[in-house]
Amino acid sequence: MAISGTDAYDRAAEPLPPLVRRAVAAARRHGFAHSCRPEQGRLLQLLASGARGRIGETGTGCGVGLAWLASGAREGVRLFSVERNAERARIAAEVFADRPEVRVVHGEWQRIGDHGPYDLLVLDGGGHGKAHDDGTAGLFPLLAPGGTVVIDDFTPAASWPPLHHGVPDRARMHWLNHPLLHAAEVRLADDLSTVVGTRRPPSADRLHALERGQICRGVVTHTPRFGVFVDLDGIEGFIRVPEVTWRHIDSVDEVVRVGQEITVEVLDIDAERQQAQLSLKALEPDPMAKFARDGLGRVVRGAVTHVAPFGVFVEVADGLQGLVHNDALAHLSVRPATGDELTVEIVGINLVLRRISLALV
């Protein structure tokens, strides 16, 4: 978004793509002044033409920048944009109602991670690190190898380090010096520039130097619902949810956080994705194996953690649950509910299937 960006279209010298005209008209009708400027838009249109699969954007506004992207995108490319303001998200969605390849999502900028990685990612409404309360987007989960990231709406730098309000512009320096990017500042007008960076591909030699079973240290870069992305000194690593911990968890954030340094085991190398498949739990002792050594026949009291159609699960040790089958519950007048405590005996342990069978006492 740019200050007075919508008004800049009054002075546009060249014809606008029809979709851009539609988005600008929507912005004017609703009094939204901070649209993507024409200079920015034409750059986005050009960059979009090189995307092969997906384009992402944070900060939809009323959809002007997204319209430039959609106008340049090839057939078959999908576009996703996130807008935190519900009314603006609704307006933009109406602009693209007849464009099924474009999806506008209402929410915080982090939701852009639900649909990545992207060949082109435009950070204009979060993830660019310009505000003190706005973090910088992690490139591993969001940007495909060789993909391009655009950070819009800077004032051209007249010195190094670049300054903002008289102090070093940390956001701009972050992107220009990012170790995973080939980045440069592009001047679009006397008062407007943007940073464009291309993600460096990982060295094939370094990636394939990793071996199964190797122990590595890395930094957590992103924690979407489906796993954990890890930076292994410039190589992308990924931990699937089942490999995060032996315990049952509702979210990987219960175990790791972005920026945390962790030790992992390499499970495999995915050459197609240029990614190392990792495990965190492989370096932890298996709690079920330890429990099995003296658990059989033990009588314990635990809380019901889950009620299933075929029985109830009861916590028998920290992070371990066993099943009381329906057959053992048939004589009860009231079926146990989540949170109820039961006294049970460990009558079976299967380490291969990772099942613990229980009987009521």
mmCIF file of C-alpha atoms in Angstrom:
data_model
loop_
_atom_site.group_PDB
_atom_site.id
_atom_site.type_symbol
_atom_site.label_atom_id
_atom_site.label_comp_id
_atom_site.label_asym_id
_atom_site.label_seq_id
_atom_site.Cartn_x
_atom_site.Cartn_y
_atom_site.Cartn_z
ATOM 1 C CA MET A 1 0.000 0.000 0.000
ATOM 2 C CA ALA A 2 1.188 3.552 -0.718
ATOM 3 C CA ILE A 3 0.094 6.905 0.702
ATOM 4 C CA SER A 4 -2.265 8.544 -1.820
ATOM 5 C CA GLY A 5 -1.784 5.518 -4.078
ATOM 6 C CA THR A 6 -5.391 5.546 -5.250
ATOM 7 C CA ASP A 7 -5.173 9.200 -6.338
ATOM 8 C CA ALA A 8 -2.046 8.385 -8.367
ATOM 9 C CA TYR A 9 -4.281 6.704 -10.954
ATOM 10 C CA ASP A 10 -5.716 10.097 -11.875
ATOM 11 C CA ARG A 11 -2.308 10.854 -13.404
ATOM 12 C CA ALA A 12 -1.645 7.428 -14.969
ATOM 13 C CA ALA A 13 -0.371 8.067 -18.482
ATOM 14 C CA GLU A 14 -0.765 4.550 -19.870
ATOM 15 C CA PRO A 15 -3.952 2.489 -20.216
ATOM 16 C CA LEU A 16 -4.742 0.277 -17.236
ATOM 17 C CA PRO A 17 -5.647 -3.428 -17.410
ATOM 18 C CA PRO A 18 -9.432 -3.847 -17.037
ATOM 19 C CA LEU A 19 -9.113 -5.709 -13.739
ATOM 20 C CA VAL A 20 -6.957 -2.918 -12.306
ATOM 21 C CA ARG A 21 -9.529 -0.310 -13.395
ATOM 22 C CA ARG A 22 -12.204 -2.320 -11.586
ATOM 23 C CA ALA A 23 -10.157 -2.503 -8.359
ATOM 24 C CA VAL A 24 -9.268 1.217 -8.467
ATOM 25 C CA ALA A 25 -12.960 2.079 -8.906
ATOM 26 C CA ALA A 26 -13.807 -0.067 -5.861
ATOM 27 C CA ALA A 27 -11.124 1.670 -3.801
ATOM 28 C CA ARG A 28 -12.476 5.094 -4.782
ATOM 29 C CA ARG A 29 -16.082 4.147 -4.012
ATOM 30 C CA HIS A 30 -15.128 3.064 -0.529
ATOM 31 C CA GLY A 31 -12.731 5.918 0.204
ATOM 32 C CA PHE A 32 -9.610 3.752 0.407
ATOM 33 C CA ALA A 33 -6.624 5.981 -0.366
ATOM 34 C CA HIS A 34 -3.641 3.649 0.118
ATOM 35 C CA SER A 35 -3.720 1.480 -2.979
ATOM 36 C CA CYS A 36 -0.672 0.130 -4.774
ATOM 37 C CA ARG A 37 0.680 2.890 -7.045
ATOM 38 C CA PRO A 38 0.867 2.396 -10.839
ATOM 39 C CA GLU A 39 4.682 2.230 -10.748
ATOM 40 C CA GLN A 40 4.511 -0.573 -8.203
ATOM 41 C CA GLY A 41 1.697 -2.281 -10.049
ATOM 42 C CA ARG A 42 3.515 -2.513 -13.364
ATOM 43 C CA LEU A 43 6.502 -4.109 -11.613
ATOM 44 C CA LEU A 44 4.185 -6.637 -9.944
ATOM 45 C CA GLN A 45 2.519 -7.396 -13.273
ATOM 46 C CA LEU A 46 5.901 -8.114 -14.841
ATOM 47 C CA LEU A 47 7.091 -10.293 -11.955
ATOM 48 C CA ALA A 48 3.802 -12.212 -11.919
ATOM 49 C CA SER A 49 4.382 -13.314 -15.491
ATOM 50 C CA GLY A 50 7.302 -15.433 -14.296
ATOM 51 C CA ALA A 51 5.379 -17.332 -11.613
ATOM 52 C CA ARG A 52 4.565 -20.938 -12.471
ATOM 53 C CA GLY A 53 2.348 -22.105 -9.632
ATOM 54 C CA ARG A 54 1.337 -19.749 -6.828
ATOM 55 C CA ILE A 55 1.452 -16.057 -6.009
ATOM 56 C CA GLY A 56 0.888 -14.730 -2.488
ATOM 57 C CA GLU A 57 0.263 -11.249 -1.095
ATOM 58 C CA THR A 58 -0.197 -9.787 2.363
ATOM 59 C CA GLY A 59 -2.290 -6.630 2.599
ATOM 60 C CA THR A 60 -4.986 -6.857 -0.076
ATOM 61 C CA GLY A 61 -6.515 -3.438 0.571
ATOM 62 C CA CYS A 62 -9.303 -3.151 -2.000
ATOM 63 C CA GLY A 63 -7.401 -5.368 -4.419
ATOM 64 C CA VAL A 64 -5.456 -2.966 -6.665
ATOM 65 C CA GLY A 65 -2.068 -4.633 -6.224
ATOM 66 C CA LEU A 66 -3.696 -8.053 -6.487
ATOM 67 C CA ALA A 67 -5.355 -6.935 -9.740
ATOM 68 C CA TRP A 68 -1.944 -6.054 -11.186
ATOM 69 C CA LEU A 69 -0.650 -9.491 -10.142
ATOM 70 C CA ALA A 70 -3.654 -11.283 -11.602
ATOM 71 C CA SER A 71 -3.336 -9.275 -14.834
ATOM 72 C CA GLY A 72 0.222 -10.512 -15.325
ATOM 73 C CA ALA A 73 -0.158 -14.103 -14.122
ATOM 74 C CA ARG A 74 -0.087 -17.007 -16.544
ATOM 75 C CA GLU A 75 -3.086 -19.242 -17.046
ATOM 76 C CA GLY A 76 -3.277 -21.869 -14.307
ATOM 77 C CA VAL A 77 -1.438 -19.814 -11.664
ATOM 78 C CA ARG A 78 -3.323 -19.439 -8.380
ATOM 79 C CA LEU A 79 -3.252 -16.238 -6.327
ATOM 80 C CA PHE A 80 -3.832 -15.857 -2.586
ATOM 81 C CA SER A 81 -4.060 -12.565 -0.699
ATOM 82 C CA VAL A 82 -4.660 -11.905 3.016
ATOM 83 C CA GLU A 83 -6.369 -8.774 4.376
ATOM 84 C CA ARG A 84 -6.850 -8.193 8.113
ATOM 85 C CA ASN A 85 -9.707 -5.684 7.666
ATOM 86 C CA ALA A 86 -12.962 -7.589 7.154
ATOM 87 C CA GLU A 87 -14.699 -4.883 5.100
ATOM 88 C CA ARG A 88 -11.755 -4.430 2.735
ATOM 89 C CA ALA A 89 -11.468 -8.205 2.346
ATOM 90 C CA ARG A 90 -15.147 -8.306 1.371
ATOM 91 C CA ILE A 91 -14.726 -5.483 -1.161
ATOM 92 C CA ALA A 92 -11.681 -7.123 -2.742
ATOM 93 C CA ALA A 93 -13.439 -10.493 -2.924
ATOM 94 C CA GLU A 94 -16.224 -8.827 -4.909
ATOM 95 C CA VAL A 95 -13.666 -7.381 -7.354
ATOM 96 C CA PHE A 96 -12.435 -10.913 -8.103
ATOM 97 C CA ALA A 97 -15.802 -12.678 -7.918
ATOM 98 C CA ASP A 98 -15.470 -13.831 -11.527
ATOM 99 C CA ARG A 99 -11.819 -14.912 -11.160
ATOM 100 C CA PRO A 100 -11.805 -18.364 -9.525
ATOM 101 C CA GLU A 101 -8.023 -18.515 -9.523
ATOM 102 C CA VAL A 102 -7.899 -15.566 -7.075
ATOM 103 C CA ARG A 103 -8.725 -16.048 -3.408
ATOM 104 C CA VAL A 104 -8.961 -13.253 -0.835
ATOM 105 C CA VAL A 105 -8.616 -14.415 2.777
ATOM 106 C CA HIS A 106 -9.656 -12.388 5.816
ATOM 107 C CA GLY A 107 -7.196 -12.667 8.706
ATOM 108 C CA GLU A 108 -3.749 -11.775 10.016
ATOM 109 C CA TRP A 109 -0.874 -11.879 7.553
ATOM 110 C CA GLN A 110 0.409 -15.191 8.940
ATOM 111 C CA ARG A 111 -2.490 -16.952 7.190
ATOM 112 C CA ILE A 112 -0.581 -16.558 3.941
ATOM 113 C CA GLY A 113 1.413 -19.567 5.132
ATOM 114 C CA ASP A 114 -1.627 -21.823 4.748
ATOM 115 C CA HIS A 115 -1.277 -21.866 0.963
ATOM 116 C CA GLY A 116 2.466 -21.639 0.238
ATOM 117 C CA PRO A 117 5.132 -22.025 -0.881
ATOM 118 C CA TYR A 118 4.935 -19.287 -3.512
ATOM 119 C CA ASP A 119 6.843 -18.500 -6.676
ATOM 120 C CA LEU A 120 6.151 -14.810 -6.008
ATOM 121 C CA LEU A 121 5.390 -13.340 -2.578
ATOM 122 C CA VAL A 122 4.470 -9.678 -2.059
ATOM 123 C CA LEU A 123 4.753 -8.466 1.554
ATOM 124 C CA ASP A 124 2.739 -5.268 1.764
ATOM 125 C CA GLY A 125 0.479 -5.829 4.757
ATOM 126 C CA GLY A 126 2.509 -7.774 7.290
ATOM 127 C CA GLY A 127 5.610 -9.915 7.440
ATOM 128 C CA HIS A 128 7.881 -7.142 6.165
ATOM 129 C CA GLY A 129 9.169 -6.139 9.619
ATOM 130 C CA LYS A 130 8.633 -2.404 9.167
ATOM 131 C CA ALA A 131 6.625 -1.892 12.360
ATOM 132 C CA HIS A 132 7.898 -2.732 15.840
ATOM 133 C CA ASP A 133 5.000 -5.146 16.387
ATOM 134 C CA ASP A 134 5.318 -6.827 12.983
ATOM 135 C CA GLY A 135 7.721 -9.731 12.579
ATOM 136 C CA THR A 136 9.493 -10.695 9.391
ATOM 137 C CA ALA A 137 8.161 -13.596 7.359
ATOM 138 C CA GLY A 138 10.228 -16.777 7.334
ATOM 139 C CA LEU A 139 11.223 -17.533 3.759
ATOM 140 C CA PHE A 140 11.619 -21.316 4.020
ATOM 141 C CA PRO A 141 7.932 -22.234 4.274
ATOM 142 C CA LEU A 142 6.644 -19.329 2.177
ATOM 143 C CA LEU A 143 8.994 -18.963 -0.778
ATOM 144 C CA ALA A 144 9.837 -21.755 -3.201
ATOM 145 C CA PRO A 145 13.511 -22.208 -4.159
ATOM 146 C CA GLY A 146 14.224 -19.636 -6.861
ATOM 147 C CA GLY A 147 11.060 -17.731 -5.897
ATOM 148 C CA THR A 148 10.858 -13.939 -5.668
ATOM 149 C CA VAL A 149 9.842 -11.820 -2.696
ATOM 150 C CA VAL A 150 8.814 -8.155 -2.991
ATOM 151 C CA ILE A 151 8.766 -5.726 -0.058
ATOM 152 C CA ASP A 152 6.905 -2.640 -1.196
ATOM 153 C CA ASP A 153 6.812 1.058 -0.416
ATOM 154 C CA PHE A 154 10.218 2.339 0.677
ATOM 155 C CA THR A 155 11.620 5.836 0.207
ATOM 156 C CA PRO A 156 14.720 5.623 -2.027
ATOM 157 C CA ALA A 157 17.884 5.399 0.046
ATOM 158 C CA ALA A 158 20.395 8.241 -0.257
ATOM 159 C CA SER A 159 23.057 6.690 1.989
ATOM 160 C CA TRP A 160 24.289 3.462 3.505
ATOM 161 C CA PRO A 161 23.068 2.290 5.858
ATOM 162 C CA PRO A 162 19.635 3.423 4.624
ATOM 163 C CA LEU A 163 17.869 5.660 7.128
ATOM 164 C CA HIS A 164 14.261 5.942 8.218
ATOM 165 C CA HIS A 165 13.373 8.979 10.381
ATOM 166 C CA GLY A 166 17.084 9.519 10.971
ATOM 167 C CA VAL A 167 17.897 6.009 12.250
ATOM 168 C CA PRO A 168 19.070 2.903 10.357
ATOM 169 C CA ASP A 169 16.203 1.287 8.458
ATOM 170 C CA ARG A 170 16.385 -2.172 9.982
ATOM 171 C CA ALA A 171 13.586 -3.627 7.863
ATOM 172 C CA ARG A 172 15.252 -2.647 4.598
ATOM 173 C CA MET A 173 18.670 -3.845 5.797
ATOM 174 C CA HIS A 174 17.134 -7.163 6.898
ATOM 175 C CA TRP A 175 15.934 -7.915 3.375
ATOM 176 C CA LEU A 176 18.903 -6.490 1.487
ATOM 177 C CA ASN A 177 21.355 -8.485 3.650
ATOM 178 C CA HIS A 178 19.226 -11.611 3.985
ATOM 179 C CA PRO A 179 21.533 -14.663 3.670
ATOM 180 C CA LEU A 180 18.938 -16.633 1.695
ATOM 181 C CA LEU A 181 18.284 -13.912 -0.900
ATOM 182 C CA HIS A 182 19.876 -12.253 -3.882
ATOM 183 C CA ALA A 183 18.244 -8.867 -3.144
ATOM 184 C CA ALA A 184 18.358 -5.351 -4.562
ATOM 185 C CA GLU A 185 16.511 -2.079 -4.113
ATOM 186 C CA VAL A 186 14.669 -0.930 -7.230
ATOM 187 C CA ARG A 187 13.821 2.777 -7.612
ATOM 188 C CA LEU A 188 10.376 3.202 -9.157
ATOM 189 C CA ALA A 189 9.974 6.987 -8.755
ATOM 190 C CA ASP A 190 11.735 9.883 -7.062
ATOM 191 C CA ASP A 191 9.833 9.107 -3.860
ATOM 192 C CA LEU A 192 9.288 5.365 -4.189
ATOM 193 C CA SER A 193 11.391 2.213 -4.203
ATOM 194 C CA THR A 194 10.907 -1.451 -3.506
ATOM 195 C CA VAL A 195 13.157 -4.344 -2.468
ATOM 196 C CA VAL A 196 13.111 -7.391 -4.736
ATOM 197 C CA GLY A 197 14.865 -10.593 -3.721
ATOM 198 C CA THR A 198 15.214 -14.067 -5.225
ATOM 199 C CA ARG A 199 15.633 -17.011 -2.926
ATOM 200 C CA ARG A 200 19.025 -18.629 -3.342
ATOM 201 C CA PRO A 201 18.750 -22.326 -4.212
ATOM 202 C CA PRO A 202 20.425 -24.588 -1.665
ATOM 203 C CA SER A 203 23.735 -26.057 -2.748
ATOM 204 C CA ALA A 204 23.087 -29.549 -4.101
ATOM 205 C CA ASP A 205 26.456 -30.647 -2.738
ATOM 206 C CA ARG A 206 25.580 -29.423 0.758
ATOM 207 C CA LEU A 207 22.101 -30.940 0.662
ATOM 208 C CA HIS A 208 23.302 -34.356 -0.470
ATOM 209 C CA ALA A 209 26.188 -34.254 1.983
ATOM 210 C CA LEU A 210 23.561 -34.844 4.658
ATOM 211 C CA GLU A 211 23.084 -38.508 5.526
ATOM 212 C CA ARG A 212 20.256 -40.502 7.063
ATOM 213 C CA GLY A 213 20.818 -40.749 10.778
ATOM 214 C CA GLN A 214 22.993 -37.645 10.889
ATOM 215 C CA ILE A 215 22.450 -35.352 13.886
ATOM 216 C CA CYS A 216 22.212 -31.627 13.061
ATOM 217 C CA ARG A 217 21.417 -28.367 14.757
ATOM 218 C CA GLY A 218 19.052 -25.849 13.188
ATOM 219 C CA VAL A 219 16.733 -22.941 13.877
ATOM 220 C CA VAL A 220 12.940 -23.149 13.724
ATOM 221 C CA THR A 221 11.680 -20.732 11.057
ATOM 222 C CA HIS A 222 7.950 -21.479 10.824
ATOM 223 C CA THR A 223 5.375 -23.635 12.633
ATOM 224 C CA PRO A 224 2.294 -24.170 10.439
ATOM 225 C CA ARG A 225 -0.353 -26.704 11.455
ATOM 226 C CA PHE A 226 1.211 -29.464 9.382
ATOM 227 C CA GLY A 227 4.755 -29.436 10.796
ATOM 228 C CA VAL A 228 7.911 -27.485 11.582
ATOM 229 C CA PHE A 229 10.314 -25.811 9.127
ATOM 230 C CA VAL A 230 13.953 -25.664 10.190
ATOM 231 C CA ASP A 231 16.914 -23.711 8.800
ATOM 232 C CA LEU A 232 19.943 -26.026 8.683
ATOM 233 C CA ASP A 233 22.487 -23.310 7.922
ATOM 234 C CA GLY A 234 20.879 -22.447 4.589
ATOM 235 C CA ILE A 235 19.310 -25.851 3.873
ATOM 236 C CA GLU A 236 15.570 -26.266 4.352
ATOM 237 C CA GLY A 237 14.510 -28.953 6.807
ATOM 238 C CA PHE A 238 11.004 -30.133 7.669
ATOM 239 C CA ILE A 239 9.587 -32.083 10.611
ATOM 240 C CA ARG A 240 6.183 -33.724 10.108
ATOM 241 C CA VAL A 241 3.833 -33.519 13.084
ATOM 242 C CA PRO A 242 4.223 -37.226 14.023
ATOM 243 C CA GLU A 243 8.002 -36.689 14.204
ATOM 244 C CA VAL A 244 7.835 -33.723 16.582
ATOM 245 C CA THR A 245 7.274 -35.635 19.830
ATOM 246 C CA TRP A 246 6.118 -38.958 21.242
ATOM 247 C CA ARG A 247 3.394 -37.145 23.173
ATOM 248 C CA HIS A 248 -0.055 -36.284 21.845
ATOM 249 C CA ILE A 249 -0.160 -32.565 21.035
ATOM 250 C CA ASP A 250 -2.792 -30.247 19.633
ATOM 251 C CA SER A 251 -0.227 -27.885 18.105
ATOM 252 C CA VAL A 252 3.499 -28.045 17.345
ATOM 253 C CA ASP A 253 3.793 -24.729 19.209
ATOM 254 C CA GLU A 254 3.470 -26.766 22.397
ATOM 255 C CA VAL A 255 6.939 -28.182 21.689
ATOM 256 C CA VAL A 256 8.900 -25.613 19.648
ATOM 257 C CA ARG A 257 8.761 -21.912 18.855
ATOM 258 C CA VAL A 258 10.002 -19.796 15.954
ATOM 259 C CA GLY A 259 13.633 -18.769 16.501
ATOM 260 C CA GLN A 260 14.406 -21.713 18.780
ATOM 261 C CA GLU A 261 17.591 -23.694 18.126
ATOM 262 C CA ILE A 262 16.918 -27.442 18.102
ATOM 263 C CA THR A 263 18.816 -30.698 17.544
ATOM 264 C CA VAL A 264 17.314 -33.080 14.990
ATOM 265 C CA GLU A 265 18.008 -36.353 13.191
ATOM 266 C CA VAL A 266 17.995 -36.552 9.387
ATOM 267 C CA LEU A 267 15.455 -39.141 8.216
ATOM 268 C CA ASP A 268 15.702 -38.652 4.451
ATOM 269 C CA ILE A 269 16.647 -36.240 1.656
ATOM 270 C CA ASP A 270 13.854 -35.052 -0.651
ATOM 271 C CA ALA A 271 15.760 -34.107 -3.813
ATOM 272 C CA GLU A 272 12.646 -32.856 -5.615
ATOM 273 C CA ARG A 273 11.738 -30.420 -2.837
ATOM 274 C CA GLN A 274 15.399 -29.664 -2.060
ATOM 275 C CA GLN A 275 14.559 -30.426 1.550
ATOM 276 C CA ALA A 276 15.831 -32.576 4.416
ATOM 277 C CA GLN A 277 13.192 -34.635 6.244
ATOM 278 C CA LEU A 278 13.897 -34.432 9.972
ATOM 279 C CA SER A 279 12.812 -35.880 13.297
ATOM 280 C CA LEU A 280 12.853 -34.300 16.730
ATOM 281 C CA LYS A 281 11.347 -37.230 18.604
ATOM 282 C CA ALA A 282 13.999 -39.663 17.295
ATOM 283 C CA LEU A 283 16.401 -38.132 19.814
ATOM 284 C CA GLU A 284 13.992 -38.634 22.721
ATOM 285 C CA PRO A 285 13.523 -41.925 24.606
ATOM 286 C CA ASP A 286 10.371 -43.782 23.607
ATOM 287 C CA PRO A 287 8.064 -43.457 26.650
ATOM 288 C CA MET A 288 6.072 -46.530 25.625
ATOM 289 C CA ALA A 289 9.181 -48.731 25.489
ATOM 290 C CA LYS A 290 10.128 -47.577 28.975
ATOM 291 C CA PHE A 291 6.573 -48.129 30.205
ATOM 292 C CA ALA A 292 6.477 -51.641 28.728
ATOM 293 C CA ARG A 293 9.376 -52.851 30.850
ATOM 294 C CA ASP A 294 7.283 -52.938 34.030
ATOM 295 C CA GLY A 295 3.828 -51.761 32.960
ATOM 296 C CA LEU A 296 2.081 -55.033 32.169
ATOM 297 C CA GLY A 297 -0.283 -55.965 34.989
ATOM 298 C CA ARG A 298 0.058 -52.591 36.712
ATOM 299 C CA VAL A 299 -3.071 -51.014 38.179
ATOM 300 C CA VAL A 300 -3.277 -47.235 37.758
ATOM 301 C CA ARG A 301 -5.836 -44.480 38.130
ATOM 302 C CA GLY A 302 -6.126 -41.971 35.289
ATOM 303 C CA ALA A 303 -8.404 -39.478 33.595
ATOM 304 C CA VAL A 304 -10.435 -40.204 30.483
ATOM 305 C CA THR A 305 -8.801 -38.172 27.703
ATOM 306 C CA HIS A 306 -11.040 -39.086 24.767
ATOM 307 C CA VAL A 307 -14.348 -40.851 24.185
ATOM 308 C CA ALA A 308 -14.529 -42.854 20.941
ATOM 309 C CA PRO A 309 -17.349 -44.949 19.418
ATOM 310 C CA PHE A 310 -15.398 -48.128 20.289
ATOM 311 C CA GLY A 311 -14.312 -47.217 23.827
ATOM 312 C CA VAL A 312 -12.606 -44.633 26.013
ATOM 313 C CA PHE A 313 -8.960 -43.630 26.259
ATOM 314 C CA VAL A 314 -7.413 -43.222 29.706
ATOM 315 C CA GLU A 315 -4.099 -41.572 30.563
ATOM 316 C CA VAL A 316 -1.912 -44.220 32.213
ATOM 317 C CA ALA A 317 1.374 -42.271 32.322
ATOM 318 C CA ASP A 318 2.684 -38.907 31.168
ATOM 319 C CA GLY A 319 1.923 -38.755 27.444
ATOM 320 C CA LEU A 320 0.597 -42.333 27.249
ATOM 321 C CA GLN A 321 -3.014 -43.406 26.815
ATOM 322 C CA GLY A 322 -4.646 -46.815 26.812
ATOM 323 C CA LEU A 323 -7.994 -48.028 25.537
ATOM 324 C CA VAL A 324 -10.830 -49.492 27.561
ATOM 325 C CA HIS A 325 -12.919 -51.263 24.928
ATOM 326 C CA ASN A 326 -16.716 -51.017 24.882
ATOM 327 C CA ASP A 327 -16.975 -54.659 25.963
ATOM 328 C CA ALA A 328 -15.426 -53.714 29.300
ATOM 329 C CA LEU A 329 -17.834 -50.798 29.728
ATOM 330 C CA ALA A 330 -21.049 -52.695 29.006
ATOM 331 C CA HIS A 331 -21.910 -53.294 32.665
ATOM 332 C CA LEU A 332 -21.697 -49.572 33.579
ATOM 333 C CA SER A 333 -24.973 -47.683 33.901
ATOM 334 C CA VAL A 334 -23.324 -44.409 32.842
ATOM 335 C CA ARG A 335 -20.675 -44.247 30.129
ATOM 336 C CA PRO A 336 -17.497 -42.443 31.292
ATOM 337 C CA ALA A 337 -16.998 -38.913 29.976
ATOM 338 C CA THR A 338 -13.875 -36.900 29.232
ATOM 339 C CA GLY A 339 -12.262 -35.896 32.520
ATOM 340 C CA ASP A 340 -13.720 -38.767 34.575
ATOM 341 C CA GLU A 341 -11.164 -40.782 36.532
ATOM 342 C CA LEU A 342 -11.051 -44.569 36.202
ATOM 343 C CA THR A 343 -9.015 -47.290 37.864
ATOM 344 C CA VAL A 344 -7.662 -49.629 35.209
ATOM 345 C CA GLU A 345 -5.285 -52.551 34.775
ATOM 346 C CA ILE A 346 -2.706 -52.713 31.966
ATOM 347 C CA VAL A 347 -3.620 -55.970 30.219
ATOM 348 C CA GLY A 348 -1.804 -55.562 26.913
ATOM 349 C CA ILE A 349 1.033 -53.563 25.300
ATOM 350 C CA ASN A 350 1.862 -53.680 21.588
ATOM 351 C CA LEU A 351 5.029 -51.726 20.776
ATOM 352 C CA VAL A 352 4.674 -52.201 16.999
ATOM 353 C CA LEU A 353 1.107 -50.876 16.830
ATOM 354 C CA ARG A 354 1.755 -48.558 19.809
ATOM 355 C CA ARG A 355 -1.380 -49.682 21.631
ATOM 356 C CA ILE A 356 -2.069 -50.147 25.329
ATOM 357 C CA SER A 357 -5.096 -52.249 26.272
ATOM 358 C CA LEU A 358 -6.879 -51.665 29.565
ATOM 359 C CA ALA A 359 -9.445 -53.375 31.748
ATOM 360 C CA LEU A 360 -11.579 -51.749 34.417
ATOM 361 C CA VAL A 361 -10.786 -52.659 38.018
#
